[in-house]
Short mmCIF file of C-alpha atoms in Angstrom, two decimals:
data_model
loop_
_atom_site.label_atom_id
_atom_site.label_comp_id
_atom_site.label_asym_id
_atom_site.label_seq_id
_atom_site.Cartn_x
_atom_site.Cartn_y
_atom_site.Cartn_z
CA MET A 1064 15.77 36.04 -19.27
CA GLU A 1065 13.65 33.61 -17.27
CA GLU A 1066 12.97 34.28 -13.67
CA GLN A 1067 14.67 31.85 -11.28
CA HIS A 1068 12.76 30.64 -8.25
CA ILE A 1069 15.08 29.91 -5.33
CA PRO A 1070 13.44 27.82 -2.60
CA ALA A 1071 13.44 29.36 0.83
CA ALA A 1072 15.64 27.80 3.50
CA PRO A 1073 13.84 25.65 6.06
CA ALA A 1074 12.90 27.24 9.33
CA ARG A 1075 15.42 26.79 12.12
CA GLY A 1076 14.59 23.78 14.22
CA GLY A 1077 11.97 22.57 11.73
CA PRO A 1078 12.13 19.45 9.57
CA PRO A 1079 14.34 19.73 6.49
CA ARG A 1080 12.53 20.20 3.23
CA ARG A 1081 12.53 17.33 0.82
CA ARG A 1082 14.47 18.28 -2.26
CA HIS A 1083 12.69 17.97 -5.56
CA ARG A 1084 14.01 15.18 -7.75
CA PRO A 1085 13.21 14.34 -11.36
CA PRO A 1086 10.62 11.61 -11.98
CA GLY A 1087 12.10 8.14 -11.62
CA TRP A 1088 15.08 9.38 -9.59
CA ASP A 1089 14.21 7.37 -6.48
CA ARG A 1090 13.64 4.16 -8.47
CA TRP A 1091 16.94 4.64 -10.30
CA ASN A 1092 18.70 5.36 -7.02
CA ASP A 1093 17.30 2.19 -5.44
CA GLU A 1094 18.46 0.12 -8.40
CA GLU A 1095 21.87 1.75 -8.17
CA ARG A 1096 22.15 0.88 -4.49
CA ARG A 1097 21.16 -2.71 -5.21
CA ALA A 1098 23.77 -2.93 -7.97
CA ARG A 1099 26.75 -1.63 -5.98
CA TRP A 1100 30.04 -3.32 -6.65
CA PRO A 1101 30.47 -6.08 -4.03
CA TRP A 1102 34.21 -5.51 -3.62
CA ARG A 1103 34.57 -6.64 -0.03
CA SER A 1104 32.76 -9.96 -0.34
CA THR A 1105 34.46 -10.72 -3.66
CA LEU A 1106 37.94 -10.08 -2.21
CA LEU A 1107 37.22 -12.26 0.81
CA LEU A 1108 35.86 -15.07 -1.36
CA THR A 1109 38.81 -14.83 -3.78
CA ALA A 1110 41.27 -15.10 -0.90
CA PHE A 1111 39.40 -18.09 0.48
CA VAL A 1112 39.38 -19.82 -2.92
CA LEU A 1113 43.11 -19.27 -3.49
CA VAL A 1114 44.15 -20.38 0.00
CA GLY A 1115 41.74 -23.31 0.03
CA SER A 1116 42.94 -24.45 -3.38
CA ASN A 1117 46.55 -24.50 -2.09
CA PHE A 1118 45.51 -26.76 0.79
CA ALA A 1119 43.54 -28.95 -1.63
CA ALA A 1120 46.56 -29.22 -3.93
CA HIS A 1121 48.74 -30.48 -1.04
CA ALA A 1122 46.06 -32.96 0.01
CA GLN A 1123 45.65 -34.30 -3.55
CA HIS A 1124 49.35 -34.31 -4.46
CA GLY A 1125 50.05 -37.12 -6.92
CA ASP A 1126 46.39 -37.56 -7.86
CA ARG A 1127 45.83 -34.17 -9.52
CA LEU A 1128 48.13 -31.63 -11.19
CA ALA A 1129 49.90 -29.06 -9.08
CA LEU A 1130 48.76 -25.48 -9.22
CA ASP A 1131 50.49 -23.33 -11.83
CA PRO A 1132 49.97 -19.78 -13.14
CA PHE A 1133 47.20 -20.91 -15.50
CA SER A 1134 45.25 -22.60 -12.70
CA ARG A 1135 45.61 -19.56 -10.47
CA ALA A 1136 44.46 -17.35 -13.34
CA LEU A 1137 41.37 -19.54 -13.66
CA LEU A 1138 40.71 -19.26 -9.92
CA LEU A 1139 41.07 -15.49 -10.06
CA ALA A 1140 38.83 -15.27 -13.12
CA GLY A 1141 36.09 -17.37 -11.55
CA SER A 1142 36.11 -15.37 -8.33
CA GLY A 1143 36.58 -12.01 -10.07
CA LEU A 1144 33.44 -12.53 -12.16
CA LEU A 1145 31.44 -12.24 -8.94
CA LEU A 1146 32.01 -8.48 -9.01
CA TRP A 1147 29.31 -8.35 -11.69
CA ARG A 1148 26.90 -10.84 -10.08
CA GLN A 1149 24.38 -8.15 -9.07
CA ARG A 1150 24.47 -6.25 -12.36
CA TYR A 1151 24.69 -9.20 -14.79
CA PRO A 1152 23.69 -12.36 -12.89
CA VAL A 1153 23.07 -14.53 -15.97
CA PRO A 1154 26.49 -14.06 -17.71
CA VAL A 1155 28.23 -14.40 -14.35
CA VAL A 1156 26.62 -17.75 -13.47
CA PHE A 1157 27.48 -19.18 -16.91
CA GLY A 1158 30.99 -17.70 -16.74
CA THR A 1159 31.81 -19.13 -13.32
CA ALA A 1160 30.43 -22.54 -14.39
CA ALA A 1161 32.60 -22.49 -17.52
CA VAL A 1162 35.72 -21.53 -15.55
CA ALA A 1163 35.11 -24.29 -13.01
CA LEU A 1164 34.58 -26.85 -15.79
CA VAL A 1165 37.83 -25.85 -17.55
CA TYR A 1166 39.71 -25.99 -14.24
CA VAL A 1167 38.47 -29.48 -13.39
CA ALA A 1168 38.88 -30.81 -16.94
CA ALA A 1169 42.49 -29.54 -16.97
CA GLY A 1170 43.26 -31.90 -14.09
CA TYR A 1171 43.73 -29.38 -11.30
CA PRO A 1172 42.78 -30.40 -7.74
CA TYR A 1173 39.22 -30.30 -6.53
CA GLY A 1174 38.46 -27.74 -3.84
CA PRO A 1175 36.72 -24.41 -3.40
CA VAL A 1176 36.72 -23.80 -7.15
CA PHE A 1177 32.98 -24.55 -7.08
CA LEU A 1178 32.27 -21.92 -4.43
CA PRO A 1179 32.05 -19.01 -6.97
CA VAL A 1180 29.57 -21.11 -8.96
CA ALA A 1181 27.40 -21.53 -5.85
CA VAL A 1182 27.50 -17.79 -5.09
CA ALA A 1183 26.71 -16.87 -8.71
CA CYS A 1184 23.88 -19.41 -8.79
CA PHE A 1185 22.46 -17.99 -5.57
CA SER A 1186 22.55 -14.42 -6.95
CA ALA A 1187 20.92 -15.45 -10.22
CA VAL A 1188 18.07 -17.34 -8.55
CA VAL A 1189 17.39 -14.54 -6.06
CA ALA A 1190 17.36 -12.05 -8.93
CA GLY A 1191 14.68 -14.12 -10.65
CA HIS A 1192 16.82 -15.89 -13.28
CA ARG A 1193 15.98 -19.41 -12.14
CA ARG A 1194 16.18 -21.07 -15.55
CA ALA A 1195 19.62 -19.62 -16.26
CA ALA A 1196 20.96 -20.76 -12.89
CA TRP A 1197 19.60 -24.29 -13.23
CA THR A 1198 20.87 -24.52 -16.82
CA ALA A 1199 24.38 -23.36 -15.90
CA VAL A 1200 24.64 -25.78 -12.99
CA GLY A 1201 23.20 -28.59 -15.11
CA LEU A 1202 25.74 -27.98 -17.88
CA LEU A 1203 28.55 -27.93 -15.31
CA TRP A 1204 27.34 -31.21 -13.85
CA ALA A 1205 27.00 -32.82 -17.28
CA GLY A 1206 30.45 -31.58 -18.34
CA HIS A 1207 31.98 -32.90 -15.14
CA LEU A 1208 30.42 -36.34 -15.69
CA LEU A 1209 31.65 -36.37 -19.29
CA ALA A 1210 35.18 -35.39 -18.31
CA SER A 1211 35.55 -37.63 -15.27
CA HIS A 1212 33.89 -40.81 -16.56
CA TRP A 1213 34.37 -40.85 -20.35
CA LEU A 1214 37.18 -38.47 -21.32
CA TYR A 1215 39.46 -38.97 -18.31
CA ARG A 1216 41.95 -41.09 -20.35
CA ARG A 1217 42.49 -38.20 -22.80
CA LEU A 1218 42.66 -35.48 -20.16
CA PRO A 1219 45.37 -34.75 -17.58
CA PRO A 1220 46.69 -36.00 -15.27
CA ALA A 1221 48.12 -39.16 -16.77
CA GLY A 1222 46.89 -42.38 -15.21
CA ASP A 1223 43.78 -40.74 -13.84
CA HIS A 1224 40.83 -42.93 -12.90
CA PRO A 1225 37.14 -42.04 -12.68
CA PRO A 1226 35.71 -41.07 -9.27
CA SER A 1227 33.23 -43.33 -7.54
CA TRP A 1228 29.53 -42.78 -8.06
CA ILE A 1229 29.18 -42.19 -4.32
CA GLN A 1230 31.29 -39.07 -4.78
CA GLU A 1231 29.10 -38.03 -7.69
CA VAL A 1232 26.00 -38.45 -5.56
CA GLY A 1233 27.61 -36.30 -2.86
CA ILE A 1234 28.38 -33.58 -5.38
CA ALA A 1235 24.85 -33.78 -6.77
CA THR A 1236 23.44 -33.44 -3.26
CA TRP A 1237 25.58 -30.37 -2.70
CA VAL A 1238 24.34 -28.84 -5.95
CA VAL A 1239 20.68 -29.50 -5.11
CA ALA A 1240 21.18 -28.03 -1.63
CA VAL A 1241 22.60 -24.82 -3.10
CA LEU A 1242 19.73 -24.52 -5.57
CA ALA A 1243 17.13 -25.29 -2.88
CA LEU A 1244 18.57 -22.64 -0.56
CA SER A 1245 18.56 -20.13 -3.42
CA GLU A 1246 14.94 -20.92 -4.22
CA LEU A 1247 13.99 -20.59 -0.54
CA VAL A 1248 15.58 -17.15 -0.30
CA ARG A 1249 13.94 -16.07 -3.55
CA VAL A 1250 10.49 -17.18 -2.39
CA ARG A 1251 10.97 -15.48 0.96
CA ARG A 1252 12.03 -12.20 -0.68
CA GLU A 1253 9.03 -12.30 -3.00
CA GLN A 1254 6.79 -12.92 0.00
CA TRP A 1255 8.30 -9.91 1.80
CA ALA A 1256 7.79 -7.78 -1.31
CA ARG A 1257 4.12 -8.85 -1.55
CA GLU A 1258 3.59 -8.12 2.14
CA ARG A 1259 5.14 -4.67 1.77
CA ALA A 1260 2.96 -3.96 -1.27
CA GLU A 1261 -0.16 -5.15 0.56
CA ARG A 1262 0.65 -2.99 3.59
CA ALA A 1263 1.24 0.02 1.36
CA GLN A 1264 -2.03 -0.64 -0.50
CA ALA A 1265 -3.92 -1.02 2.80
CA ALA A 1266 -2.44 2.24 4.06
CA ARG A 1267 -3.49 4.03 0.86
CA ARG A 1268 -6.96 2.52 1.13
CA ARG A 1269 -7.30 3.65 4.75
CA ALA A 1270 -6.12 7.14 3.79
CA ASP A 1271 -8.67 7.28 0.94
CA GLU A 1272 -11.45 6.11 3.25
CA GLU A 1273 -10.47 8.70 5.85
CA ARG A 1274 -10.43 11.48 3.26
CA LEU A 1275 -13.85 10.38 2.04
CA ARG A 1276 -15.21 10.30 5.59
CA ILE A 1277 -13.89 13.79 6.35
CA SER A 1278 -15.29 15.05 3.05
CA ARG A 1279 -18.74 13.70 3.94
CA GLU A 1280 -18.60 15.19 7.44
CA LEU A 1281 -17.61 18.63 6.18
CA HIS A 1282 -20.23 18.53 3.43
CA ASP A 1283 -23.03 17.54 5.78
CA VAL A 1284 -22.10 20.08 8.45
CA LEU A 1285 -21.53 23.00 6.10
CA ALA A 1286 -24.43 22.28 3.73
CA HIS A 1287 -26.97 22.16 6.55
CA SER A 1288 -25.68 25.12 8.53
CA ILE A 1289 -25.07 27.36 5.54
CA SER A 1290 -28.54 26.57 4.18
CA VAL A 1291 -30.06 27.70 7.47
CA ILE A 1292 -27.85 30.79 7.47
CA ASN A 1293 -28.81 31.57 3.87
CA VAL A 1294 -32.54 31.36 4.58
CA GLN A 1295 -32.32 33.39 7.77
CA ALA A 1296 -30.12 36.00 6.10
CA GLY A 1297 -32.81 36.44 3.42
CA VAL A 1298 -35.48 36.79 6.12
CA GLY A 1299 -33.36 39.31 8.01
CA LEU A 1300 -32.73 41.42 4.94
CA ALA A 1301 -36.42 41.41 3.99
CA LEU A 1302 -37.62 42.40 7.48
CA LEU A 1303 -34.76 44.66 8.52
CA ASP A 1304 -36.81 47.86 8.02
CA SER A 1305 -40.39 46.63 8.48
CA ASP A 1306 -39.94 44.24 11.44
CA PRO A 1307 -36.60 44.79 13.22
CA GLU A 1308 -37.51 42.34 16.00
CA GLN A 1309 -38.06 39.48 13.54
CA ALA A 1310 -34.83 40.45 11.79
CA ARG A 1311 -33.07 40.26 15.16
CA THR A 1312 -34.46 36.74 15.64
CA ALA A 1313 -33.12 35.74 12.22
CA LEU A 1314 -29.69 37.12 13.10
CA THR A 1315 -29.76 35.19 16.39
CA THR A 1316 -30.52 31.99 14.44
CA ILE A 1317 -27.64 32.77 12.07
CA LYS A 1318 -25.28 33.22 15.02
CA ALA A 1319 -26.34 29.92 16.61
CA ALA A 1320 -26.08 27.97 13.31
CA SER A 1321 -22.67 29.40 12.50
CA LYS A 1322 -21.41 28.67 16.02
CA GLU A 1323 -22.54 25.06 15.74
CA ALA A 1324 -20.97 24.70 12.29
CA LEU A 1325 -17.68 26.14 13.53
CA GLY A 1326 -17.68 23.72 16.45
CA GLU A 1327 -18.22 20.67 14.25
CA VAL A 1328 -15.68 21.82 11.67
CA ARG A 1329 -13.17 22.38 14.47
CA GLN A 1330 -13.81 18.84 15.70
CA VAL A 1331 -13.08 17.44 12.23
CA LEU A 1332 -9.91 19.52 11.95
CA ASP A 1333 -8.76 18.41 15.41
CA THR A 1334 -9.10 14.82 14.23
CA LEU A 1335 -6.84 15.66 11.28
CA ARG A 1336 -4.22 17.29 13.49
CA THR A 1337 -4.13 14.49 16.06
CA PRO A 1338 -5.12 11.30 14.20
CA GLY A 1339 -3.93 9.05 17.02
CA GLU A 1340 -6.15 10.61 19.68
CA ALA A 1341 -9.83 10.09 20.32
CA PRO A 1342 -12.18 12.99 19.53
CA ARG A 1343 -12.77 15.26 22.51
CA ALA A 1344 -16.46 15.73 21.66
CA PRO A 1345 -18.88 12.85 21.04
CA ALA A 1346 -20.06 12.24 17.50
CA PRO A 1347 -23.56 13.59 16.81
CA GLY A 1348 -26.43 11.14 16.82
CA LEU A 1349 -30.22 10.90 16.77
CA ASP A 1350 -30.34 12.26 20.32
CA ARG A 1351 -29.74 15.65 18.66
CA LEU A 1352 -32.79 15.27 16.43
CA PRO A 1353 -34.82 17.88 18.41
CA GLU A 1354 -32.03 20.38 17.85
CA LEU A 1355 -32.07 19.54 14.14
CA VAL A 1356 -35.86 20.01 14.01
CA GLU A 1357 -35.48 23.37 15.73
CA GLN A 1358 -32.86 24.51 13.23
CA ALA A 1359 -35.13 23.45 10.36
CA ALA A 1360 -37.97 25.42 11.94
CA GLY A 1361 -35.70 28.45 12.02
CA ALA A 1362 -35.27 28.02 8.27
CA GLY A 1363 -39.06 27.98 7.82
CA LEU A 1364 -39.48 24.19 7.60
CA THR A 1365 -41.92 22.30 9.81
CA VAL A 1366 -40.71 18.78 10.58
CA GLU A 1367 -42.99 16.03 11.87
CA VAL A 1368 -41.32 13.04 13.54
CA GLU A 1369 -43.22 9.74 13.38
CA GLY A 1370 -42.29 6.69 15.41
CA GLU A 1371 -40.01 6.36 18.39
CA VAL A 1372 -36.58 7.87 17.91
CA PRO A 1373 -34.20 4.87 18.18
CA ALA A 1374 -30.78 4.59 19.79
CA PRO A 1375 -28.79 2.30 17.49
CA ALA A 1376 -25.09 1.49 17.62
CA PRO A 1377 -22.74 4.52 17.35
CA GLY A 1378 -21.83 4.04 13.67
CA THR A 1379 -25.45 3.67 12.60
CA ASP A 1380 -26.49 6.48 14.93
CA LEU A 1381 -24.10 8.95 13.27
CA ALA A 1382 -25.06 7.84 9.74
CA ALA A 1383 -28.78 8.12 10.50
CA PHE A 1384 -28.36 11.62 11.93
CA ARG A 1385 -26.33 12.79 8.93
CA ILE A 1386 -28.82 11.29 6.48
CA VAL A 1387 -31.75 13.06 8.16
CA GLN A 1388 -29.73 16.27 8.31
CA GLU A 1389 -28.84 16.13 4.60
CA ALA A 1390 -32.39 15.19 3.59
CA LEU A 1391 -33.89 18.15 5.51
CA THR A 1392 -31.22 20.43 4.05
CA ASN A 1393 -32.25 19.33 0.55
CA VAL A 1394 -35.91 20.06 1.39
CA VAL A 1395 -34.98 23.58 2.53
CA ARG A 1396 -32.88 24.23 -0.57
CA HIS A 1397 -34.76 22.49 -3.36
CA SER A 1398 -38.40 21.96 -2.37
CA GLY A 1399 -41.32 24.36 -2.48
CA SER A 1400 -42.92 22.52 0.46
CA ARG A 1401 -42.46 23.92 3.94
CA ARG A 1402 -43.34 20.64 5.64
CA ALA A 1403 -41.33 17.43 5.96
CA ARG A 1404 -41.94 14.12 7.70
CA VAL A 1405 -39.33 11.87 9.29
CA ARG A 1406 -40.47 8.32 10.10
CA PHE A 1407 -38.47 5.70 12.02
CA GLU A 1408 -39.05 1.95 11.78
CA HIS A 1409 -37.01 -0.67 13.60
CA GLU A 1410 -37.42 -4.39 12.94
CA ARG A 1411 -35.20 -7.47 12.76
CA GLY A 1412 -31.96 -5.65 13.34
CA VAL A 1413 -32.69 -3.09 10.61
CA LEU A 1414 -33.37 0.62 10.98
CA ARG A 1415 -35.56 2.22 8.27
CA LEU A 1416 -35.59 5.99 7.82
CA VAL A 1417 -38.16 7.66 5.59
CA ILE A 1418 -37.93 11.40 4.91
CA ASP A 1419 -40.80 12.85 2.82
CA ASP A 1420 -41.78 16.25 1.56
CA ASP A 1421 -44.79 17.20 -0.55
CA GLY A 1422 -42.87 19.29 -3.08
CA PRO A 1423 -42.90 20.51 -5.73
CA ALA A 1424 -39.26 21.13 -6.59
CA THR A 1425 -38.43 24.81 -6.96
CA GLY A 1426 -36.07 24.25 -9.89
CA ALA A 1427 -33.92 27.14 -8.69
CA ASP A 1428 -30.17 26.85 -8.40
CA ALA A 1429 -29.54 26.61 -4.68
CA GLY A 1430 -25.79 26.32 -5.01
CA GLY A 1431 -23.75 23.60 -3.42
CA SER A 1432 -21.70 20.74 -4.81
CA GLY A 1433 -24.54 18.35 -5.60
CA ASN A 1434 -22.83 15.59 -3.59
CA GLY A 1435 -25.51 15.27 -0.91
CA LEU A 1436 -27.25 12.15 -2.25
CA ALA A 1437 -23.90 10.58 -3.16
CA GLY A 1438 -22.66 11.19 0.37
CA MET A 1439 -25.78 9.59 1.86
CA ARG A 1440 -25.34 6.53 -0.34
CA GLU A 1441 -21.67 6.26 0.66
CA ARG A 1442 -22.57 6.44 4.34
CA ALA A 1443 -25.20 3.71 3.99
CA ALA A 1444 -22.94 1.50 1.86
CA ALA A 1445 -20.10 1.80 4.39
CA LEU A 1446 -22.41 0.25 7.00
CA GLY A 1447 -23.84 -2.38 4.66
CA GLY A 1448 -27.12 -0.51 4.08
CA THR A 1449 -28.88 1.10 1.14
CA ILE A 1450 -30.38 4.45 0.13
CA GLU A 1451 -33.26 5.03 -2.28
CA ALA A 1452 -34.08 8.60 -3.23
CA GLY A 1453 -36.42 9.96 -5.87
CA PRO A 1454 -39.71 11.69 -6.62
CA ARG A 1455 -42.97 10.15 -5.41
CA GLU A 1456 -45.87 9.32 -7.68
CA ASP A 1457 -48.16 11.79 -5.89
CA GLY A 1458 -45.55 14.57 -6.01
CA GLY A 1459 -42.87 15.51 -3.57
CA PHE A 1460 -39.67 13.65 -2.84
CA ARG A 1461 -38.75 10.66 -0.67
CA VAL A 1462 -35.50 9.43 0.84
CA LEU A 1463 -35.60 5.85 2.14
CA ALA A 1464 -32.59 4.62 4.12
CA VAL A 1465 -32.22 1.03 5.28
CA LEU A 1466 -29.38 0.65 7.78
CA PRO A 1467 -28.22 -2.26 9.91
CA TRP A 1468 -28.82 -1.74 13.61
CA LYS A 1469 -25.11 -2.40 14.12
CA ALA A 1470 -22.37 -1.54 11.64
CA LYS A 1471 -20.36 -4.37 10.10
CA GLU A 1472 -17.26 -3.42 12.14
CA GLU A 1473 -19.28 -3.40 15.37
CA ASN A 1474 -20.60 -6.95 14.79
CA ARG A 1475 -17.10 -8.43 14.96
#
């Protein structure tokens, strides 16, 4: 017997849990809601057609036939078909047009008999069946012209005469107005649907960009700090018995690096919890470069800074800091060199960062996700800059970042 998993009840006062539904349930449910039976509107329209046709019969007494059970059955049939106008718009628009044509050709009085045709035409056009709606109305118009101008002598009532062409033009204008209104509503609904889809796509794109940004932040923070902790932990273990004081210094460095990492991770998580609020702590920038150099020195890496440390716009400042941080982390983890050089160049609205080490690569597996270079390239590309990274001809490794002094968003 298979084990049954019963979902726990939601906590009191908390939001109700969303019940699991089979795939496609929501789409089917939406279609079902759209295709509800329009009883109320159909009953109101049927009553209007019947009452209006009675008034029309009195007004056209002597010119057209009086209403009888067959005519009322036609009126009921034409209006009753509108119950299916949302489910089967094409058969309904042809059916109402055929009923109206039979009613008029039988000699019954003009009146609201054309109203069901207009409603069915409107529903068909809005549902996207433009050709069917135009064809049905065109056939009704052609049949009416044939009956009223060529076959009127053979059709009831006796002694009938054709209507004036001014009346025909009025009817044609009414038909075109109905079709134009239907097309206007259809175009407007399609525009709303496109706008909703574009807003949903923009929201998904913003969510993807935010996830990518948070992923880069966490990677850069954790990779750098954990690399320092890993190196210092190895030093502490090696010197624990022979040089307790040096081991104590390594443990102090581990404590400081872990505290800083926890603080930055907490800042990222606070941003996730309260996305509408501004961060309580400023984003790191190149003003923290001395602190970064000191942390690298604690991991056994000597860093030389060449050129004046710039103060670019906030977006570029954060990206430059993270790129230097990731590059130094990669030197600590992957290079046999214990020296690195960071050079800054600023010209013509462009900031150039060059991070060099003399190598060689250790070739050892230092762990990690291997997304450091990809993250640097994503940061630079988000600002409109570039990253070039690779081995140098004389040995070692170089990271060259070219960033705009101001990010694209900050230039607007």
